[in-house]
Every structure is written in C-alpha cells, then in structure tokens.
Amino acid sequence: MKRLYKIYFLFVGLIFLFHSLAFAAGKPINMTDIRSSISPEKERIVFEFDDKPVYNVSTEQDGKCIVFDISGVNAQAVKDKIPAPNDVIKSFNISNTQAGCKVSIELKQKQPYTVNVLNSPDRIFIDIQRYYKDSSVNHVMDGFDYTTFRRYDENGVLTAYIANIDPAKFSFVPVLGGGRTLGKNTVLNMARYYNAVAAVNASYFGGEKEVYGLTKIDGTIATNTYLKRTAFGIDAAGKPIIGQVSYSGSVHTKNGDFFINGVNCAREANTIVEYNSFYGDSTQTNEYGIEYVVENNKIVKINTNDTLLKDGQIVISANGTMKDALNGLKVGDEMTINEDLGSDEWNKASEIIGVGPQLVKNGQIDITAAEEQIGPDVTGGQSPRTAVGITNDGHVLLLVADGRQSISDGLTLKQLARLLIEFGAKNAVNFDGGGSSELVIKNEVINSPSDGIQRPVGVSLAVIKK
C-alpha cells in the first residue's frame, strides 16, 4: 500500500511539474515601457521588457518604414506611450498579433538607422539618424561621372546631383528652345536636339523668345543684355572659363555710329535691333520701321518689315528716330556691326551663357548678386538650384539641387557656393533655378523638378561627346 501511495504522489508531482513548465513556457513577455529622446544627430527609441524577447527587423515602403516583429510579447501596457510624429517620424504604430506584437515606424524619408539590445532591464533600442550626409558616384562613361548627394542638417534636407566632366572628352554647347532658334522647350528635348550625353537648364527667360542674358553660339551673339553678368564659356583654345562679361554693340554707317539696343528681341519705339538666324525664320516686325540686310559688312537688301533671316546675314531693324537717323542708306553702302564683350578672352570665346551671379572665385565664396543687379526672386531663401563650376584640374561641374519638396528643401546661394567648393569648384556661376532646375543624363531626367513636370525653358547647356 505504501508503495502505491509513493507511486501516486510521484505521478501527481510529475503532473504538477509538467503544468508549471507549460505555464512558464506559455507566459507572455510584457513590453513595459517605450521612451524616446532626440539630439541633433539622432532620435533614439527604447523598448523595455520584463524578459528578453526574440525579434526581427525589416523595412517596407522602399526603406521609409521600419518594422519590428517581436515574438511572444504583449504590448498592451504601452499603447498610450507611443512617440508623437516629428521631423523624422511620420507615424508610429504598435499592435498585438497572434505571434506577439508588431511595431511600425514610418519615416518622412529613408534614413540610416541601427538596432541594438541592452540588459538589466531587457531593452531593444533603435537609433535613427537625423543629421546625415550620404553620397554615391555613378559612372556614365569615360570622363563623365555624377554624384547623388543627400544630406540632412540644421539647414534642412537636401538632395543634389553633381556631374564631373572632362572637357578633353566632351564639348559644351548652348541650346536654344528651338534647337538653333529662340523658343522654349524642355531640357530633355533640347538635349535630344544634339543627341547630347547630358544637359542642364541655363539662362533666365521670359516670353517665347525672351532670354535675359548673353548667349553666344559658334562665335555669334544669339541674345544679349547690357547688364554686366557672370558667364560660363568656352575660350578660343576650347578651355572652359567663368567670369564677368558685358556687351556693347553699335552700327557703323556713313551717317555715323549708332547704339544697338538689343539682339534678337522685340523691337521697341526709337530703337535699333540686330537680328540673325537664331531668332527664327524672320524678324516678325511691323511695318513701322526699316530693315537693312547686311552681308560681309555691306547692305545687300532694304526692307520695311518681317525680313527673312538667313545664315551668314544680319538684319539691322530701326524704328522712329533711329529709322530717321539711318535715312539715305542704300544697297551697296557699308554697314559694320561692332560688338564688344569687355575683354579679348570673351570676344574670342566660341560659346557663352551669361546668367549670374558669380558664386565662387578662386576657391572662395564670392557672390556678386548686388553688383549684377540680381533680384530677390533669385537671391532669396532656399530654392531648387542649377550651377556650373570649374575645378582646379579644369573639369566642369554641373550641379542641380532639388527643392520645395519633402525630399529636398533646396539651397540658398551661399549654401550652393559651399557645396560647389566641397566638390572642388575653383570658380562657379549660378544658372536659373526654381522650377526650371533640371539635369538630364542619357535621355533621363535625373532630378525631381519642383513643378512636378518638366518646365519649358529658353536656353540649356548641352554636353556632347567629342
């Protein structure tokens, strides 16, 4: 009988032990706390437990959502401690699942992070970088690379693209909206006109044929301004140059010398305008003037208006008092057009795009916005930007920075100058920005134009393989 009692008590003990082990094995781990802290460099989120959990970390939404799957954990006690959205976190969600709990941290943009554990008490913590700088180099072809640059700091978030191009292997050519005639078009279409490897938007512009800056193509002035502005150009030796350029033009005749008021622009009252084939098929002027077709410094034809424009010819169009001043000139008379760009270097340059202001000179920030009469629409605040620089070794930098969107706030001119110097610019000039800023490489728009679509522009700078 005693033996039966012993067997009975042993059996009961085994059952009790089995139930105890089963209860212990099935006992859930509790998440007891969630807390977060923010520094300029990172945001830390700490999950605390009453025992060590097993977890897995993954990402969704192209890296913008960090997901923790934590096995056997009950998170009911911390649902009122969820971190609030901020400049890093878009949303934070935690929920119990059949397997445990799931934590989803949706970020405003993809950012680097690290996950680690601590003991006593048991904790998992994630550090999400707030301030960061990241870049990757993309090889396009021999002599042409571009860098995708991302940064987040006290000035905001930035995405920019910087092409580094060897001018020994590539040519740089201004492209008009109509290819070789004034107009407006997208940078992508303008790149295709020359089958260019790359292109960026360039000059300031207005109406269909209005360009606010000096443009010189194949040695011929296509547009002008009388303001002294910084320009990018190709000198007589084929070397890229950046510096300030000015324009002055006059017509020499037997009646005297007369000021040229503009090149390839609308003719206004009492002015002289110079037209050439970059303007289009004809001058598109009204009948209240007179037009002299000039070839080899001689008048070859006289017309009243809307004169046809041909390669190798210039049309001098006069109105009002300037029409009267040229009265008496006839076919066969001498007419010489004199144009000066302020220096021998610029006069001999084959290609010029004048925009401004200057950003960098001799490796130092030197912004000449006031001197060049650049208005607050360009100089004010962070915006999408386009710029061109030249490095110490003579390479050309094309920089386009996105702005006015969640992925990138943009740059001020000073921030733009600093970034150009960071990438090696010795000299640099600002190009048109805002919704016009666009970089095309191999028939693809690389950046994210702030309008959401490509904006038609007046002039682009194309990069053509030699």
Coordinates of C-alpha atoms in Angstrom, one line a residue:
M1 CA 0.0 0.0 0.0
K2 CA 2.8 2.4 0.9
R3 CA 4.3 1.6 -2.5
L4 CA 1.0 2.6 -4.2
Y5 CA 1.0 5.9 -2.3
K6 CA 4.5 6.6 -3.4
I7 CA 3.6 6.0 -7.0
Y8 CA 0.5 8.1 -6.7
F9 CA 2.4 11.1 -5.2
L10 CA 5.2 10.8 -7.8
F11 CA 2.6 10.8 -10.5
V12 CA 0.9 13.9 -9.1
G13 CA 4.3 15.6 -8.7
L14 CA 5.1 15.0 -12.3
I15 CA 1.8 16.4 -13.4
F16 CA 2.3 19.5 -11.3
L17 CA 5.8 19.9 -12.7
F18 CA 4.6 19.5 -16.3
H19 CA 1.9 22.1 -15.8
S20 CA 4.3 24.5 -14.2
L21 CA 6.8 24.2 -17.1
A22 CA 4.0 24.5 -19.6
F23 CA 2.7 27.7 -17.8
A24 CA 6.2 29.1 -17.7
A25 CA 6.8 28.3 -21.4
G26 CA 3.5 30.0 -22.4
K27 CA 3.8 33.0 -20.2
P28 CA 3.9 36.2 -22.4
I29 CA 6.7 38.7 -22.2
N30 CA 5.4 42.2 -21.5
M31 CA 6.6 45.4 -23.1
T32 CA 6.7 47.6 -20.0
D33 CA 7.8 50.9 -21.4
I34 CA 8.6 53.0 -24.6
R35 CA 10.6 56.1 -24.4
S36 CA 12.3 58.3 -26.9
S37 CA 15.0 61.0 -26.9
I38 CA 16.1 63.5 -29.6
S39 CA 19.5 65.0 -30.3
P40 CA 20.7 67.0 -33.3
E41 CA 22.3 63.8 -34.7
K42 CA 19.7 61.1 -34.0
E43 CA 16.4 60.1 -32.5
R44 CA 16.6 57.1 -30.1
I45 CA 13.5 54.9 -29.3
V46 CA 13.8 52.4 -26.4
F47 CA 11.5 49.4 -25.9
E48 CA 11.7 47.9 -22.4
F49 CA 10.6 44.3 -21.5
D50 CA 10.2 42.1 -18.4
D51 CA 12.2 39.4 -20.2
K52 CA 14.4 39.1 -23.2
P53 CA 12.4 38.9 -26.4
V54 CA 13.1 37.4 -29.8
Y55 CA 12.7 40.0 -32.6
N56 CA 13.1 40.6 -36.3
V57 CA 13.7 44.0 -38.1
S58 CA 12.7 44.7 -41.7
T59 CA 11.8 47.7 -43.9
E60 CA 8.8 48.5 -46.1
Q61 CA 7.9 51.3 -48.5
D62 CA 11.4 51.4 -50.1
G63 CA 13.0 51.8 -46.7
K64 CA 10.8 54.5 -45.4
C65 CA 9.1 52.2 -42.8
I66 CA 11.0 50.3 -40.2
V67 CA 9.1 47.2 -38.9
F68 CA 9.8 45.2 -35.7
D69 CA 8.1 41.8 -35.3
I70 CA 8.6 40.8 -31.7
S71 CA 7.7 37.2 -30.8
G72 CA 5.6 36.4 -27.7
V73 CA 5.4 40.0 -26.5
N74 CA 2.2 41.7 -25.2
A75 CA 2.4 45.5 -25.9
Q76 CA -1.0 46.4 -24.4
A77 CA 0.6 48.3 -21.4
V78 CA 2.5 50.8 -23.6
K79 CA -0.1 51.8 -26.2
D80 CA -0.5 55.2 -24.6
K81 CA 3.2 55.9 -24.7
I82 CA 3.6 55.9 -28.5
P83 CA 6.1 58.7 -29.6
A84 CA 4.5 61.6 -31.4
P85 CA 5.3 62.4 -35.1
N86 CA 8.1 64.9 -35.6
D87 CA 10.6 66.0 -38.2
V88 CA 11.9 62.4 -38.5
I89 CA 8.9 60.2 -37.8
K90 CA 5.7 60.5 -39.9
S91 CA 3.7 57.9 -37.9
F92 CA 4.3 55.3 -35.1
N93 CA 2.0 52.2 -34.7
I94 CA 2.1 49.3 -32.3
S95 CA -0.3 46.3 -32.2
N96 CA -0.5 42.9 -30.7
T97 CA -0.5 39.9 -33.2
Q98 CA -1.1 36.2 -32.8
A99 CA 2.7 35.8 -32.7
G100 CA 3.4 38.7 -30.4
C101 CA 3.4 42.4 -31.4
K102 CA 4.3 44.5 -34.4
V103 CA 5.9 48.0 -34.3
S104 CA 5.9 50.1 -37.5
I105 CA 7.9 53.3 -37.6
E106 CA 7.1 55.3 -40.7
L107 CA 9.7 57.9 -41.6
K108 CA 9.3 61.1 -43.5
Q109 CA 12.1 59.8 -45.7
K110 CA 14.5 56.9 -45.8
Q111 CA 17.2 57.5 -43.2
P112 CA 20.0 55.3 -41.8
Y113 CA 19.4 53.5 -38.5
T114 CA 20.9 51.0 -36.1
V115 CA 19.3 48.5 -33.7
N116 CA 20.9 47.2 -30.5
V117 CA 20.0 45.4 -27.2
L118 CA 20.7 46.2 -23.5
N119 CA 20.3 44.0 -20.4
S120 CA 19.1 44.6 -16.9
P121 CA 16.4 45.5 -17.7
D122 CA 16.0 43.9 -21.1
R123 CA 15.7 46.5 -23.8
I124 CA 15.8 46.9 -27.6
F125 CA 16.7 50.4 -28.9
I126 CA 16.8 51.9 -32.4
D127 CA 18.9 55.0 -33.3
I128 CA 17.5 56.8 -36.4
Q129 CA 19.9 59.3 -37.8
R130 CA 18.6 62.8 -38.0
Y131 CA 21.7 64.6 -39.4
Y132 CA 23.5 62.7 -42.1
K133 CA 25.5 63.1 -45.2
D134 CA 25.5 60.4 -47.9
S135 CA 26.8 60.3 -51.5
S136 CA 27.2 57.7 -54.2
V137 CA 29.1 58.1 -57.5
N138 CA 27.5 56.9 -60.8
H139 CA 29.9 56.3 -63.7
V140 CA 28.3 57.4 -67.0
M141 CA 31.2 56.9 -69.4
D142 CA 34.9 57.7 -69.7
G143 CA 35.4 61.3 -68.5
F144 CA 31.9 61.6 -67.0
D145 CA 30.7 60.7 -63.5
Y146 CA 27.9 62.1 -61.4
T147 CA 27.3 62.0 -57.7
T148 CA 24.0 61.7 -56.0
F149 CA 24.3 63.7 -52.8
R150 CA 21.9 63.6 -49.8
R151 CA 22.2 65.5 -46.6
Y152 CA 20.2 66.4 -43.6
D153 CA 21.4 69.1 -41.1
E154 CA 20.3 72.2 -39.3
N155 CA 19.5 73.8 -42.8
G156 CA 17.1 71.1 -43.7
V157 CA 17.1 68.1 -46.1
L158 CA 18.9 68.2 -49.4
T159 CA 19.1 66.1 -52.5
A160 CA 21.5 67.2 -55.2
Y161 CA 23.3 65.8 -58.2
I162 CA 26.8 66.9 -59.3
A163 CA 28.2 65.8 -62.6
N164 CA 32.0 65.9 -63.1
I165 CA 33.0 66.1 -66.8
D166 CA 36.4 66.1 -68.5
P167 CA 36.4 68.9 -71.2
A168 CA 39.0 67.0 -73.1
K169 CA 36.4 64.3 -73.9
F170 CA 33.2 66.5 -74.1
S171 CA 32.1 69.7 -75.7
F172 CA 29.7 72.3 -74.0
V173 CA 27.2 73.9 -76.3
P174 CA 24.3 76.3 -75.6
V175 CA 21.0 75.0 -77.0
L176 CA 18.0 77.3 -77.7
G177 CA 14.4 76.2 -77.2
G178 CA 14.1 75.6 -81.0
G179 CA 17.5 73.9 -81.2
R180 CA 19.2 76.7 -83.1
T181 CA 16.4 79.2 -82.9
L182 CA 14.8 81.0 -79.9
G183 CA 11.8 79.5 -78.2
K184 CA 11.0 77.4 -75.2
N185 CA 11.4 73.6 -74.7
T186 CA 12.1 71.1 -72.0
V187 CA 15.8 70.3 -71.2
L188 CA 15.2 66.7 -72.3
N189 CA 14.0 67.8 -75.7
M190 CA 16.9 70.2 -76.1
A191 CA 19.4 67.5 -75.2
R192 CA 17.9 65.3 -77.8
Y193 CA 18.3 68.0 -80.4
Y194 CA 22.1 67.5 -80.3
N195 CA 22.0 63.8 -79.1
A196 CA 23.7 65.2 -76.0
V197 CA 25.0 62.9 -73.2
A198 CA 23.7 65.5 -70.7
A199 CA 22.1 68.9 -70.3
V200 CA 21.1 71.4 -67.7
N201 CA 18.8 74.4 -67.8
A202 CA 20.7 77.6 -68.2
S203 CA 19.5 81.2 -68.8
Y204 CA 16.8 83.3 -67.2
F205 CA 13.9 83.7 -69.7
G206 CA 10.5 85.3 -70.1
G207 CA 8.2 85.1 -73.1
E208 CA 8.5 82.7 -76.1
K209 CA 11.7 84.4 -77.4
E210 CA 12.9 86.4 -74.4
V211 CA 16.2 85.4 -72.9
Y212 CA 17.6 87.6 -70.1
G213 CA 21.3 87.2 -70.6
L214 CA 24.2 87.0 -73.2
T215 CA 24.2 83.9 -75.3
K216 CA 26.9 83.2 -77.9
I217 CA 26.8 80.1 -80.1
D218 CA 29.5 79.2 -82.6
G219 CA 31.0 82.6 -82.3
T220 CA 27.8 84.5 -83.0
I221 CA 25.8 86.5 -80.4
A222 CA 22.3 85.0 -80.1
T223 CA 21.0 87.1 -77.2
N224 CA 22.3 90.0 -75.1
T225 CA 21.9 92.1 -72.0
Y226 CA 23.6 95.4 -71.2
L227 CA 24.0 94.3 -67.5
K228 CA 27.4 93.0 -66.6
R229 CA 26.8 89.4 -65.6
T230 CA 28.8 86.3 -64.8
A231 CA 29.0 83.8 -67.6
F232 CA 30.2 80.3 -68.4
G233 CA 32.0 80.0 -71.7
I234 CA 34.5 78.1 -73.9
D235 CA 37.5 80.2 -74.9
A236 CA 39.3 80.2 -78.3
A237 CA 41.5 77.2 -77.1
G238 CA 38.5 75.2 -76.2
K239 CA 39.0 75.7 -72.4
P240 CA 36.0 76.3 -70.1
I241 CA 36.0 79.7 -68.4
I242 CA 33.9 81.6 -65.9
G243 CA 33.9 85.3 -65.4
Q244 CA 32.0 88.5 -65.8
V245 CA 31.1 89.6 -69.3
S246 CA 29.5 92.8 -70.6
Y247 CA 28.0 93.6 -74.0
S248 CA 28.2 96.8 -76.1
G249 CA 27.1 97.0 -79.7
S250 CA 27.0 99.6 -82.4
V251 CA 26.3 100.0 -86.1
H252 CA 28.9 102.0 -88.2
T253 CA 27.5 103.7 -91.3
K254 CA 28.3 106.7 -93.4
N255 CA 25.6 108.5 -91.4
G256 CA 27.5 107.9 -88.2
D257 CA 27.7 105.3 -85.4
F258 CA 24.5 104.2 -83.7
F259 CA 23.9 102.2 -80.5
I260 CA 22.4 98.7 -80.8
N261 CA 19.6 98.4 -78.3
G262 CA 19.2 94.6 -78.4
V263 CA 20.0 91.4 -80.2
N264 CA 17.2 89.1 -81.3
C265 CA 14.5 90.7 -79.3
A266 CA 11.2 92.6 -79.9
R267 CA 11.9 96.0 -81.5
E268 CA 10.6 98.9 -79.5
A269 CA 10.0 102.5 -80.4
N270 CA 13.0 104.6 -81.4
T271 CA 15.5 101.7 -81.2
I272 CA 17.9 99.6 -83.4
V273 CA 17.8 95.9 -83.0
E274 CA 20.1 93.3 -84.5
Y275 CA 18.6 90.1 -85.9
N276 CA 20.2 86.9 -87.1
S277 CA 19.1 83.4 -87.9
F278 CA 19.0 82.4 -84.2
Y279 CA 15.8 84.5 -84.0
G280 CA 13.9 82.3 -86.4
D281 CA 12.7 82.5 -90.0
S282 CA 12.1 86.2 -90.0
T283 CA 12.3 89.4 -87.8
Q284 CA 8.5 89.3 -87.2
T285 CA 8.5 93.2 -87.1
N286 CA 5.6 95.5 -88.0
E287 CA 5.6 98.0 -91.0
Y288 CA 6.7 101.0 -88.9
G289 CA 10.4 100.7 -89.5
I290 CA 13.1 99.9 -91.9
E291 CA 15.4 96.9 -92.1
Y292 CA 18.8 96.6 -93.7
V293 CA 20.1 93.1 -94.7
V294 CA 23.9 93.1 -94.2
E295 CA 26.3 90.6 -95.6
N296 CA 30.1 90.9 -95.4
N297 CA 29.7 94.5 -94.0
K298 CA 27.6 95.6 -97.0
I299 CA 23.9 96.4 -97.3
V300 CA 22.5 93.8 -99.7
K301 CA 18.8 94.5 -99.3
I302 CA 16.5 97.0 -97.7
N303 CA 13.0 96.0 -96.5
T304 CA 10.3 97.6 -94.4
N305 CA 9.5 94.7 -92.0
D306 CA 9.4 91.0 -91.3
T307 CA 12.6 90.4 -93.2
L308 CA 13.7 86.8 -93.8
L309 CA 16.7 85.7 -91.8
K310 CA 19.4 83.6 -93.3
D311 CA 22.7 82.1 -92.1
G312 CA 25.6 84.5 -92.9
Q313 CA 23.4 87.6 -92.9
I314 CA 22.5 90.2 -90.2
V315 CA 19.4 92.4 -90.3
I316 CA 19.5 95.8 -88.7
S317 CA 16.0 96.9 -87.8
A318 CA 15.3 100.5 -86.9
N319 CA 12.2 102.4 -85.7
G320 CA 11.2 106.0 -85.1
T321 CA 14.1 108.4 -84.5
M322 CA 16.6 105.6 -85.3
K323 CA 14.9 105.0 -88.6
D324 CA 15.3 108.6 -89.4
A325 CA 19.0 108.5 -88.4
L326 CA 19.7 105.8 -91.0
N327 CA 17.7 107.5 -93.7
G328 CA 19.5 107.7 -97.0
L329 CA 21.5 104.5 -96.8
K330 CA 21.2 102.3 -99.9
V331 CA 22.1 98.9 -101.2
G332 CA 25.9 98.6 -101.5
D333 CA 26.7 101.0 -98.7
E334 CA 29.0 99.9 -95.9
M335 CA 27.4 98.9 -92.6
T336 CA 29.6 97.4 -90.0
I337 CA 28.3 95.8 -86.8
N338 CA 30.7 96.2 -83.9
E339 CA 30.3 94.1 -80.7
D340 CA 32.5 94.0 -77.7
L341 CA 32.2 91.7 -74.6
G342 CA 34.6 93.5 -72.4
S343 CA 37.8 91.5 -72.9
D344 CA 39.8 89.8 -75.6
E345 CA 39.1 86.4 -74.0
W346 CA 35.3 86.8 -74.1
N347 CA 35.4 88.4 -77.6
K348 CA 37.2 85.3 -78.9
A349 CA 35.1 82.8 -76.9
S350 CA 33.1 80.4 -79.2
E351 CA 30.3 79.7 -76.7
I352 CA 28.9 81.8 -73.9
I353 CA 26.0 81.5 -71.5
G354 CA 25.6 84.6 -69.3
V355 CA 23.4 84.2 -66.2
G356 CA 24.8 85.0 -62.8
P357 CA 25.6 85.9 -60.1
Q358 CA 29.1 84.6 -59.6
L359 CA 29.2 82.2 -56.7
V360 CA 32.8 81.1 -56.2
K361 CA 36.0 82.9 -57.2
N362 CA 39.5 81.3 -56.7
G363 CA 38.0 78.7 -54.4
Q364 CA 36.3 81.2 -52.1
I365 CA 32.6 82.2 -51.7
D366 CA 32.2 85.4 -53.7
I367 CA 28.6 86.1 -54.5
T368 CA 28.1 89.2 -56.8
A369 CA 24.3 89.4 -56.8
A370 CA 24.1 93.1 -55.9
E371 CA 26.8 94.1 -58.4
E372 CA 25.0 92.2 -61.2
Q373 CA 21.6 93.5 -60.1
I374 CA 20.2 90.1 -59.5
G375 CA 16.8 90.4 -57.7
P376 CA 15.3 88.7 -54.6
D377 CA 13.4 86.2 -56.7
V378 CA 16.8 84.6 -57.3
T379 CA 18.8 85.5 -54.1
G380 CA 16.0 85.0 -51.6
G381 CA 15.8 81.8 -49.5
Q382 CA 16.2 78.1 -50.2
S383 CA 15.2 77.1 -53.7
P384 CA 15.9 74.5 -56.4
R385 CA 19.3 75.5 -57.9
T386 CA 21.4 74.9 -61.0
A387 CA 25.0 76.0 -61.2
V388 CA 28.2 75.4 -63.2
G389 CA 31.7 75.2 -61.7
I390 CA 35.2 74.6 -62.9
T391 CA 37.7 72.7 -60.8
N392 CA 41.4 73.2 -60.3
D393 CA 42.1 70.5 -62.9
G394 CA 39.8 72.1 -65.4
H395 CA 36.9 69.7 -65.2
V396 CA 33.4 71.1 -65.4
L397 CA 30.9 70.6 -62.6
L398 CA 27.1 70.7 -63.4
L399 CA 25.1 70.9 -60.1
V400 CA 21.4 70.6 -59.8
A401 CA 19.8 70.7 -56.3
D402 CA 16.1 69.8 -55.8
G403 CA 14.0 72.0 -53.6
R404 CA 10.5 73.0 -52.5
Q405 CA 9.5 69.3 -51.8
S406 CA 9.7 66.8 -49.0
I407 CA 12.9 65.1 -50.3
S408 CA 14.8 68.4 -50.5
D409 CA 14.4 72.0 -49.2
G410 CA 16.8 73.5 -51.7
L411 CA 19.7 75.8 -51.2
T412 CA 20.4 79.5 -50.7
L413 CA 23.1 81.0 -52.9
K414 CA 25.6 80.8 -50.1
Q415 CA 24.8 77.2 -49.4
L416 CA 25.1 76.5 -53.1
A417 CA 28.5 78.1 -53.2
R418 CA 29.7 76.0 -50.2
L419 CA 28.5 72.8 -51.9
L420 CA 30.3 73.6 -55.1
I421 CA 33.5 74.3 -53.2
E422 CA 33.0 70.9 -51.3
F423 CA 33.0 69.2 -54.7
G424 CA 36.2 71.0 -55.9
A425 CA 35.0 74.2 -57.6
K426 CA 37.6 76.9 -58.1
N427 CA 35.1 79.2 -59.9
A428 CA 31.4 78.9 -60.3
V429 CA 28.3 80.7 -61.6
N430 CA 24.7 80.4 -60.8
F431 CA 22.2 79.4 -63.5
D432 CA 18.4 79.8 -63.5
G433 CA 16.8 77.8 -60.7
G434 CA 13.3 77.2 -59.2
G435 CA 11.0 75.0 -61.3
S436 CA 13.4 75.3 -64.2
S437 CA 16.2 73.3 -62.4
E438 CA 16.8 70.1 -64.3
L439 CA 19.5 67.7 -65.1
V440 CA 19.3 65.2 -68.0
I441 CA 21.7 62.4 -68.4
K442 CA 21.4 59.9 -71.3
N443 CA 17.8 60.8 -72.1
E444 CA 16.7 60.6 -68.5
V445 CA 15.6 63.3 -66.1
I446 CA 17.8 62.6 -63.1
N447 CA 16.5 65.1 -60.5
S448 CA 12.9 65.8 -59.4
P449 CA 11.8 69.2 -60.9
S450 CA 9.8 71.1 -58.3
D451 CA 6.8 71.8 -60.6
G452 CA 6.2 68.1 -60.7
I453 CA 6.7 68.3 -64.5
Q454 CA 9.4 69.5 -66.8
R455 CA 9.2 73.3 -67.3
P456 CA 10.0 74.5 -70.8
V457 CA 13.0 76.9 -70.7
G458 CA 14.7 79.2 -73.1
V459 CA 18.4 78.0 -73.1
S460 CA 20.1 74.9 -71.9
L461 CA 23.8 73.9 -71.7
A462 CA 24.4 70.6 -73.5
V463 CA 27.3 68.2 -73.0
I464 CA 28.3 66.4 -76.2
K465 CA 30.8 63.6 -76.6
K466 CA 33.7 64.7 -78.8

